PDB file of C-alpha atoms in Angstrom:
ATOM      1  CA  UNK A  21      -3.474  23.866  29.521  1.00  0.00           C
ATOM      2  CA  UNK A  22      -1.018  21.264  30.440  1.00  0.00           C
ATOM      3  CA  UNK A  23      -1.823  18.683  27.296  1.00  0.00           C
ATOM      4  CA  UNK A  24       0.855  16.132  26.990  1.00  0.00           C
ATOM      5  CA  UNK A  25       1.638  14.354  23.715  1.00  0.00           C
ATOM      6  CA  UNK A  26       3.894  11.672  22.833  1.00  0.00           C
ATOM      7  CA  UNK A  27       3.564   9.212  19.762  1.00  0.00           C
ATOM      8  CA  UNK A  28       1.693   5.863  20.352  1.00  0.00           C
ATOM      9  CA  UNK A  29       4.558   3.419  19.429  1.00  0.00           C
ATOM     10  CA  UNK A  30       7.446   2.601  18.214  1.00  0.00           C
ATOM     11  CA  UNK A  31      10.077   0.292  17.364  1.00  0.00           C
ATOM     12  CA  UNK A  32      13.514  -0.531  17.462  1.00  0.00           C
ATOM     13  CA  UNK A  33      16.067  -3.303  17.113  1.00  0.00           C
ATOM     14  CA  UNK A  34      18.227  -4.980  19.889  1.00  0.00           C
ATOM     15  CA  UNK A  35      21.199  -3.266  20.253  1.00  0.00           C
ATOM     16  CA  UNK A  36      20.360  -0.151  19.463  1.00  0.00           C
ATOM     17  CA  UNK A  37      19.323   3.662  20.475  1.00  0.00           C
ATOM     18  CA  UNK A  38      15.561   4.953  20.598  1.00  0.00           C
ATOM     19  CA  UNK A  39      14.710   8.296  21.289  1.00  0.00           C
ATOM     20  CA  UNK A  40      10.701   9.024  22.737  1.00  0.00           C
ATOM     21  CA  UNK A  41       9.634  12.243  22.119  1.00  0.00           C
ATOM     22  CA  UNK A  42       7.213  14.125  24.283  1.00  0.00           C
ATOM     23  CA  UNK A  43       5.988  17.414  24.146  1.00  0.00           C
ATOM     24  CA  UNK A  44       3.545  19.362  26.784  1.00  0.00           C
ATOM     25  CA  UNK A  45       2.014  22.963  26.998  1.00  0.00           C
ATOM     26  CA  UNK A  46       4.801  25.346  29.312  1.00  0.00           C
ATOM     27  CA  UNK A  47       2.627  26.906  31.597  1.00  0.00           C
ATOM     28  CA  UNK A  48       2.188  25.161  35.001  1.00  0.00           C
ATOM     29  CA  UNK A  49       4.589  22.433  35.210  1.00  0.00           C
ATOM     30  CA  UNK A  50       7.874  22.222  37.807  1.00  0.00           C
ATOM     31  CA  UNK A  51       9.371  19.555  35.926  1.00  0.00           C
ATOM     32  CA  UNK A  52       8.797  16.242  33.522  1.00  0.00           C
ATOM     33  CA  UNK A  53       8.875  12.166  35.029  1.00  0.00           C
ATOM     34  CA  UNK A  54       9.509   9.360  32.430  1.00  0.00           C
ATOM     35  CA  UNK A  55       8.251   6.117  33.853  1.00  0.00           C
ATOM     36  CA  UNK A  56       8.500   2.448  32.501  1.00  0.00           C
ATOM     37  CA  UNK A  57       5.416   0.346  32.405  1.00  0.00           C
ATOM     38  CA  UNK A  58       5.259  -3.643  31.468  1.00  0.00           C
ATOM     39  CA  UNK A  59       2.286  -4.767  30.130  1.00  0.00           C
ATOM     40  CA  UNK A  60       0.369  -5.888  33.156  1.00  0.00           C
ATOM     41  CA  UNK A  61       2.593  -4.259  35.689  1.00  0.00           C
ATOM     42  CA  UNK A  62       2.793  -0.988  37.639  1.00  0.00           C
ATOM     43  CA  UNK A  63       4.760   1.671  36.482  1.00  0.00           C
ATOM     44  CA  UNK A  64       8.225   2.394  37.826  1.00  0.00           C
ATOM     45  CA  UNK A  65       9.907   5.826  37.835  1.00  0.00           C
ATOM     46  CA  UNK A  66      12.569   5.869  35.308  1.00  0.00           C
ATOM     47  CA  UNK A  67      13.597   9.823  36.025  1.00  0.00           C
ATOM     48  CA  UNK A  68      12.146  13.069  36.706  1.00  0.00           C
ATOM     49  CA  UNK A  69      13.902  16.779  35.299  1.00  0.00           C
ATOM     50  CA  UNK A  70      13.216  19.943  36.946  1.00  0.00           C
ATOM     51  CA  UNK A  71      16.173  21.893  34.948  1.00  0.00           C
ATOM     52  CA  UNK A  72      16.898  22.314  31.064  1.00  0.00           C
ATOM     53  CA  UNK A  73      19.770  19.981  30.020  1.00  0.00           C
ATOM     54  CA  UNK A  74      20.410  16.343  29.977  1.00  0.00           C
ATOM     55  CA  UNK A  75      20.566  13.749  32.537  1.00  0.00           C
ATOM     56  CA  UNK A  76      22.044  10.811  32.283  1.00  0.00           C
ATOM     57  CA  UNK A  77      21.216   7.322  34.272  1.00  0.00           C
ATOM     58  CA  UNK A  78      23.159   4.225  33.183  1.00  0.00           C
ATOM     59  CA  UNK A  79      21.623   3.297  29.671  1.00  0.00           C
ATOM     60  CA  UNK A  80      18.853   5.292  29.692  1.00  0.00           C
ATOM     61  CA  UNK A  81      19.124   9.869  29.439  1.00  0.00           C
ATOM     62  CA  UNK A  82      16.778  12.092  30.066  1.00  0.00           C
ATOM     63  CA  UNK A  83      16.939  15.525  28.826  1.00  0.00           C
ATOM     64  CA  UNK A  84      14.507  18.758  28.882  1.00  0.00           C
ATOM     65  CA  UNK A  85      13.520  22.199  27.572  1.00  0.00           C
ATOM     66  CA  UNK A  86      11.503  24.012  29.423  1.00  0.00           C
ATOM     67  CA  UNK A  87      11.139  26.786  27.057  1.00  0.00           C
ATOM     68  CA  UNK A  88      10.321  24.914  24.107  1.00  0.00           C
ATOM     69  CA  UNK A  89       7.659  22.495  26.006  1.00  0.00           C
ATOM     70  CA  UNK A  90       9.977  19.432  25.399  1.00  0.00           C
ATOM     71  CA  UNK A  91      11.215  16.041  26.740  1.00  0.00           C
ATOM     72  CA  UNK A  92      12.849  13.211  25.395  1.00  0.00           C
ATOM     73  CA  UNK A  93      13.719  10.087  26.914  1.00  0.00           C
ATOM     74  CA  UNK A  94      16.959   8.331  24.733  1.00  0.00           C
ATOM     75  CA  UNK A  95      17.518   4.218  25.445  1.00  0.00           C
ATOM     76  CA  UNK A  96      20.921   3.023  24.057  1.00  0.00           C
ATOM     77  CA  UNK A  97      21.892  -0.543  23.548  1.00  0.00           C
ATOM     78  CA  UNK A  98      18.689  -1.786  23.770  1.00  0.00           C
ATOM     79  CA  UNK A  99      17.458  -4.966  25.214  1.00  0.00           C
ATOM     80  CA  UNK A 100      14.698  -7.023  24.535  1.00  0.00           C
ATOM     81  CA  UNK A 101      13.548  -6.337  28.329  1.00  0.00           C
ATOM     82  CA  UNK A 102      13.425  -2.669  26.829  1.00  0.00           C
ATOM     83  CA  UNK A 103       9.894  -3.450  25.725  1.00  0.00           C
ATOM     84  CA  UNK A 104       7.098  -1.369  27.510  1.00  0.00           C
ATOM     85  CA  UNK A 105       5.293   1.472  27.475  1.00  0.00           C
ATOM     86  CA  UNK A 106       6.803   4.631  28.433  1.00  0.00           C
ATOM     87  CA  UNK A 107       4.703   7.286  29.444  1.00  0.00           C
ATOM     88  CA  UNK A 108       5.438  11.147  29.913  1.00  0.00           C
ATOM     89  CA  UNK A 109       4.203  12.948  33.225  1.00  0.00           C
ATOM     90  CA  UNK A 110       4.115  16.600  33.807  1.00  0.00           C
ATOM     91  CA  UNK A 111       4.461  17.416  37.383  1.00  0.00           C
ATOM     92  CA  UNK A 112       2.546  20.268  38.717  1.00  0.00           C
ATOM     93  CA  UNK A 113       2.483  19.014  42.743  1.00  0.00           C
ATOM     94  CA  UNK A 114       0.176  16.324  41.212  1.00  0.00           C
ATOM     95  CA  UNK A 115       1.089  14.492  37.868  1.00  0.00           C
ATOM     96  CA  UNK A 116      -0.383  14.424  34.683  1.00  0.00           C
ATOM     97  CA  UNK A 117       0.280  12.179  32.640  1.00  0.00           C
ATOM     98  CA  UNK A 118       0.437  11.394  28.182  1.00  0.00           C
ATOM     99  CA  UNK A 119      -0.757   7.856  27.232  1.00  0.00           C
ATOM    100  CA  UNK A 120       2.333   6.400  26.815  1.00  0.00           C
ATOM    101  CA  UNK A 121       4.683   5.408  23.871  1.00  0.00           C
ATOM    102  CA  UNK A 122       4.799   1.306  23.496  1.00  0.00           C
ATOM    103  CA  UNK A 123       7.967   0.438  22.592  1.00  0.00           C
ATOM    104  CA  UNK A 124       8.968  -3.325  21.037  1.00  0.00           C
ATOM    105  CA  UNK A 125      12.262  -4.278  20.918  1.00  0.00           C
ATOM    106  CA  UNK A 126      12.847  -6.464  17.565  1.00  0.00           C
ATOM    107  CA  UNK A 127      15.868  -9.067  17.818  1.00  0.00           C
TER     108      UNK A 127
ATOM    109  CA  UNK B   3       8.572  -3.931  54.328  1.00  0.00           C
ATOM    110  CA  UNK B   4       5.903  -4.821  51.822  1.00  0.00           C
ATOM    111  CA  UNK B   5       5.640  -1.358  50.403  1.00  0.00           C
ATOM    112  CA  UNK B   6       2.550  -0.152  48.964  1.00  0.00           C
ATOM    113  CA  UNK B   7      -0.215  -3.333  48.596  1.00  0.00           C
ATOM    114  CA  UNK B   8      -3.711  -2.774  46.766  1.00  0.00           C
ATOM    115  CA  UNK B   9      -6.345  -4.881  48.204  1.00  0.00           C
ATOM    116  CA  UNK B  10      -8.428  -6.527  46.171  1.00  0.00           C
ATOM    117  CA  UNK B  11      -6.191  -7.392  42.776  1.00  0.00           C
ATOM    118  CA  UNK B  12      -9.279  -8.364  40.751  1.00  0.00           C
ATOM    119  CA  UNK B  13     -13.061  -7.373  41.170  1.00  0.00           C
ATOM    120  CA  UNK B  14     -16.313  -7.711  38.823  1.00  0.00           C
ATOM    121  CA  UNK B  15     -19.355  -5.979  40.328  1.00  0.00           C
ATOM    122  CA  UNK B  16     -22.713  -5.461  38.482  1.00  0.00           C
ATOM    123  CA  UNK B  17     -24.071  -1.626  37.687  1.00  0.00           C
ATOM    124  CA  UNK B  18     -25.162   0.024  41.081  1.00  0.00           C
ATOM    125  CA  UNK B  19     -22.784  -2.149  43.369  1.00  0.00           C
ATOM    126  CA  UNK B  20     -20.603  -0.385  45.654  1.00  0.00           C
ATOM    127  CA  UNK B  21     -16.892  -1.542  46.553  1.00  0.00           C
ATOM    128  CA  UNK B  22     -14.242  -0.299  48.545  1.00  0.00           C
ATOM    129  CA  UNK B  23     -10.338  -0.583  47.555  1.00  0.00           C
ATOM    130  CA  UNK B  24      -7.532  -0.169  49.433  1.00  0.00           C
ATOM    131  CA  UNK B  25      -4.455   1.399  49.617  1.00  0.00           C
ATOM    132  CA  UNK B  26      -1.733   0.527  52.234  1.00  0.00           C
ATOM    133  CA  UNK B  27       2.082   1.348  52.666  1.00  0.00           C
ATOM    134  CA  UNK B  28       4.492   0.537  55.032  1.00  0.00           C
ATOM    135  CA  UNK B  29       6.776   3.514  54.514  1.00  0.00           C
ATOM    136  CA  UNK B  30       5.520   6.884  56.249  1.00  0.00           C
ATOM    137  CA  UNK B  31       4.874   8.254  52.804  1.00  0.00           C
ATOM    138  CA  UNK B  32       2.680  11.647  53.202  1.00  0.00           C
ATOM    139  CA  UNK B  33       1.465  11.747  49.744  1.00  0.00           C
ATOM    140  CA  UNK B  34      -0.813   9.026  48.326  1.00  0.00           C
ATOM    141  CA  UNK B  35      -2.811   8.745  44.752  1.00  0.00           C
ATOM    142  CA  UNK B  36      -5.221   7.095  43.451  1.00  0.00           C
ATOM    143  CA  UNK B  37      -5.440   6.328  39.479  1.00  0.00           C
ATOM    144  CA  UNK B  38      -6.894   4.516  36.590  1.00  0.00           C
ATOM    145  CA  UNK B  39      -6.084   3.907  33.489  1.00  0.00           C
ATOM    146  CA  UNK B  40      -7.967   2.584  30.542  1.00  0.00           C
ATOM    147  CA  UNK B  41      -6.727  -0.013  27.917  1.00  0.00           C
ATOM    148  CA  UNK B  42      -3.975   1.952  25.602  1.00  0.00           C
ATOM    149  CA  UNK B  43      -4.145   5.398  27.745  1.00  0.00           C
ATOM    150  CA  UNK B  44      -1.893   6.878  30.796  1.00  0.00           C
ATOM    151  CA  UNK B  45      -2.662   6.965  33.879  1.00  0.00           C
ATOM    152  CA  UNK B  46      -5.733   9.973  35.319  1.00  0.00           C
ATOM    153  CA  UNK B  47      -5.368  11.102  38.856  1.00  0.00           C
ATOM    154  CA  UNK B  48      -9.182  10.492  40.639  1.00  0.00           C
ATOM    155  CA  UNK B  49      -8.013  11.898  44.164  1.00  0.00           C
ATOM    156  CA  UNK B  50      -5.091  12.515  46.413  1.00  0.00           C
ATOM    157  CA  UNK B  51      -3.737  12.881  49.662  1.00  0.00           C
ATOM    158  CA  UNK B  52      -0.817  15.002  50.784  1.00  0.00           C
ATOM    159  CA  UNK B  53      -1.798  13.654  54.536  1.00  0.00           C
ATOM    160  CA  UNK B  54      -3.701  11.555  57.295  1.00  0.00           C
ATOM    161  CA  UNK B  55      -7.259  13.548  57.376  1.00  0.00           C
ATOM    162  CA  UNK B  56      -6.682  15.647  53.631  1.00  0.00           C
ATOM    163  CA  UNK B  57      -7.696  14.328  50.912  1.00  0.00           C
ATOM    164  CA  UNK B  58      -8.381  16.201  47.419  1.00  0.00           C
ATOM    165  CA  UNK B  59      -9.924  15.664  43.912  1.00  0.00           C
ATOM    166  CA  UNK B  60      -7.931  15.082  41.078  1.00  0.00           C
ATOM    167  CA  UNK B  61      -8.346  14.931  37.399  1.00  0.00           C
ATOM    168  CA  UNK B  62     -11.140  12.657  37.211  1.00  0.00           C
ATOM    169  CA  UNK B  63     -13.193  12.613  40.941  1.00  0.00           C
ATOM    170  CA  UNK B  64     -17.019  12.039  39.597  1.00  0.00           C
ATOM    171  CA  UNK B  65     -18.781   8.633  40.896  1.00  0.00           C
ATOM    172  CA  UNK B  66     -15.755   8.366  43.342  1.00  0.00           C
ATOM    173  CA  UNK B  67     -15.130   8.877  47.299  1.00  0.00           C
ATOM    174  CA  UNK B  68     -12.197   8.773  49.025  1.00  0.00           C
ATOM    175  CA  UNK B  69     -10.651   8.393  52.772  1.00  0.00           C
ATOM    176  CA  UNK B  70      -7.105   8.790  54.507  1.00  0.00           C
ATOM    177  CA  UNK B  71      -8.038   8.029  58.047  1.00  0.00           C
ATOM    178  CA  UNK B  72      -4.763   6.637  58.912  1.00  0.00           C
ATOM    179  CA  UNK B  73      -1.738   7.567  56.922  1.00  0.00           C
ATOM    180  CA  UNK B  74      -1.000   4.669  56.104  1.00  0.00           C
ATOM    181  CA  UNK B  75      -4.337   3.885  54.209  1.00  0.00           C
ATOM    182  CA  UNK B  76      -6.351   5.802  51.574  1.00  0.00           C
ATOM    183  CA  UNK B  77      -9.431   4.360  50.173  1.00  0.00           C
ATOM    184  CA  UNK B  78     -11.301   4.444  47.449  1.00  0.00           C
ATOM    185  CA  UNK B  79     -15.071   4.457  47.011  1.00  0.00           C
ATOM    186  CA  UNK B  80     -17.548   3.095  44.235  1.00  0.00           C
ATOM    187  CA  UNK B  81     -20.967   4.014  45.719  1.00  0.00           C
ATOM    188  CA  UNK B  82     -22.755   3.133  42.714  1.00  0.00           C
ATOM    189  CA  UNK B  83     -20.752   1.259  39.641  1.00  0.00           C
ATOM    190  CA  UNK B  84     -20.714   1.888  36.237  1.00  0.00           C
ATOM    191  CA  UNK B  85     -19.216   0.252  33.220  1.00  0.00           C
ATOM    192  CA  UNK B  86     -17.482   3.449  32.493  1.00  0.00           C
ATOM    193  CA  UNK B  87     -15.371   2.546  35.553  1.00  0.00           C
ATOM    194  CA  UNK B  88     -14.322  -0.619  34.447  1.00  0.00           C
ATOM    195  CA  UNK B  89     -10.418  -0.218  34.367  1.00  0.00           C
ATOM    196  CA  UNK B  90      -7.449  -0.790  36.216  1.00  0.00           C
ATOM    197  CA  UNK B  91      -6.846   1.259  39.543  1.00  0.00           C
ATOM    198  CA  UNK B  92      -3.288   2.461  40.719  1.00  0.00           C
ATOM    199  CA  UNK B  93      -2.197   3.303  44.208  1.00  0.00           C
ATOM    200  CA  UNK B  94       0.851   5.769  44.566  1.00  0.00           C
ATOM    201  CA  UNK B  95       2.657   6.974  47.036  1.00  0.00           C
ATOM    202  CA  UNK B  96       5.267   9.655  47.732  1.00  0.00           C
ATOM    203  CA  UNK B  97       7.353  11.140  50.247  1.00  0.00           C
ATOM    204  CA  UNK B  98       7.368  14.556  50.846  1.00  0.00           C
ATOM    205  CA  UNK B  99      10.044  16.515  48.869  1.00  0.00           C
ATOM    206  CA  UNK B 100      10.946  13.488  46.878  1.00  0.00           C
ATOM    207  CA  UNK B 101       9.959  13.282  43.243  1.00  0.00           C
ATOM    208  CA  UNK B 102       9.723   9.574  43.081  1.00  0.00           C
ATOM    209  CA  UNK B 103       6.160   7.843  43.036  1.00  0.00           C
ATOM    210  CA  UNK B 104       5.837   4.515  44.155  1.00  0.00           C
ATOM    211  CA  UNK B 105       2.800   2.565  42.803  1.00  0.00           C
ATOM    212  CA  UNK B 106       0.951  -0.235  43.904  1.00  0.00           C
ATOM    213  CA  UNK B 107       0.442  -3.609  41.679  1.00  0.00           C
ATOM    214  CA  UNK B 108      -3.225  -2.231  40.619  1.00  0.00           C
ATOM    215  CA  UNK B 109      -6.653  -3.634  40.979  1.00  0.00           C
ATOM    216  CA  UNK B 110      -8.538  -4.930  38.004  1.00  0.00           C
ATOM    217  CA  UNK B 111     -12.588  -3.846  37.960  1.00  0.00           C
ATOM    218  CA  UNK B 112     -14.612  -4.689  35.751  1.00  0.00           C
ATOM    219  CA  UNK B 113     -18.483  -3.314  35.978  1.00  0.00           C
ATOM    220  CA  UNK B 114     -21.069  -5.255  33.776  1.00  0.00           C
TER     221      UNK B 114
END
């Protein structure tokens, strides 16, 4: 199976680092997308890993285990624009995708 | 370049209408998607594309048809509505050997 789980929400204060969790059955996927979604908006592709380790883009990491079934996206020095939903997305040729962690940013 | 558009943004239709959406981009993408995605949930793959005259089903395909005459278009079908399709529909795109999906700005249905 290629379930995907990552917790519903969370929250964090301006300024600092958040760390969204996602975990996924190992069999069948090539790699793991993070993408951003506003509340009302389309999603945008944040970053996608196809090899264990961590990558790094600006404020925002992405890092990977293939062996252990895990993802994690990291935010440092947040900003209140930081607050969206971030959803997980297995990618097996066609995604498939958790239901997102909401994330508010608290001044 | 517009980039991928979603025509219409907003639809209600009564139980047993049919509607067409559309999906068109302006950048030679091969691969397009269609999704939806219910209030508090990800996004489900209905169909896909990976080019002009191929089209496959996806995670969710029942009550749903789908085209890619062109490949620049891909439509999706309602042939008969039900308020268990009342969500919002995503258009993606992708170019071939790129991991990057582009999405449309969605379409809002709502079936009463």
């Amino acid at each position: 199976g290629q379930n995907i789980d990552q917790p519903t929400e969370m929250t964090a204060t301006e300024g600092a680092i958040v760390q969204i969790n996602c975990t996924y059955q190992t069999s069948g996927f090539n790699g793991l997308f993070w993408y951003q979604q506003h509340a009302g908006e389309a999603p945008t592709f944040l970053s996608y890993n196809v090899l264990d380790g961590l990558e790094e883009k600006g404020r925002f990491s992405s890092f990977l285990s293939r062996s252990k079934g895990y993802s994690y996206l990291l935010l440092k020095e947040l900003q209140m624009k930081d607050s969206a939903s971030y959803l997980c997305a297995g990618d097996a040729g066609k995604s498939t995708f958790g239901d997102g962690t909401t994330l508010t940013v608290k001044p | 370049n517009a980039g991928v558009t979603q025509t219409p943004k907003f639809r209600v239709l009564k139980t047993g209408q049919s509607m067409t959406l559309l999906c068109a981009q302006d950048m030679n993408h091969e691969y397009m998607y269609w999704y939806r995605q219910d209030p508090g949930m990800g996004l489900r793959l209905i169909h896909y594309s990976v080019g002009e005259g191929t089209t496959a089903k996806g995670e969710v395909p029942d009550g749903y048809n789908v085209s890619r005459l062109k490949k620049q278009n891909f439509l999706l079908g309602l042939e008969s509505a039900a308020p268990s399709q009342t969500s919002v529909y995503f258009c993606a795109t992708r170019l071939a050997g790129v991991y990057e999906q582009f999405f449309g700005p969605g379409t809002r249905l709502t079936v009463l």
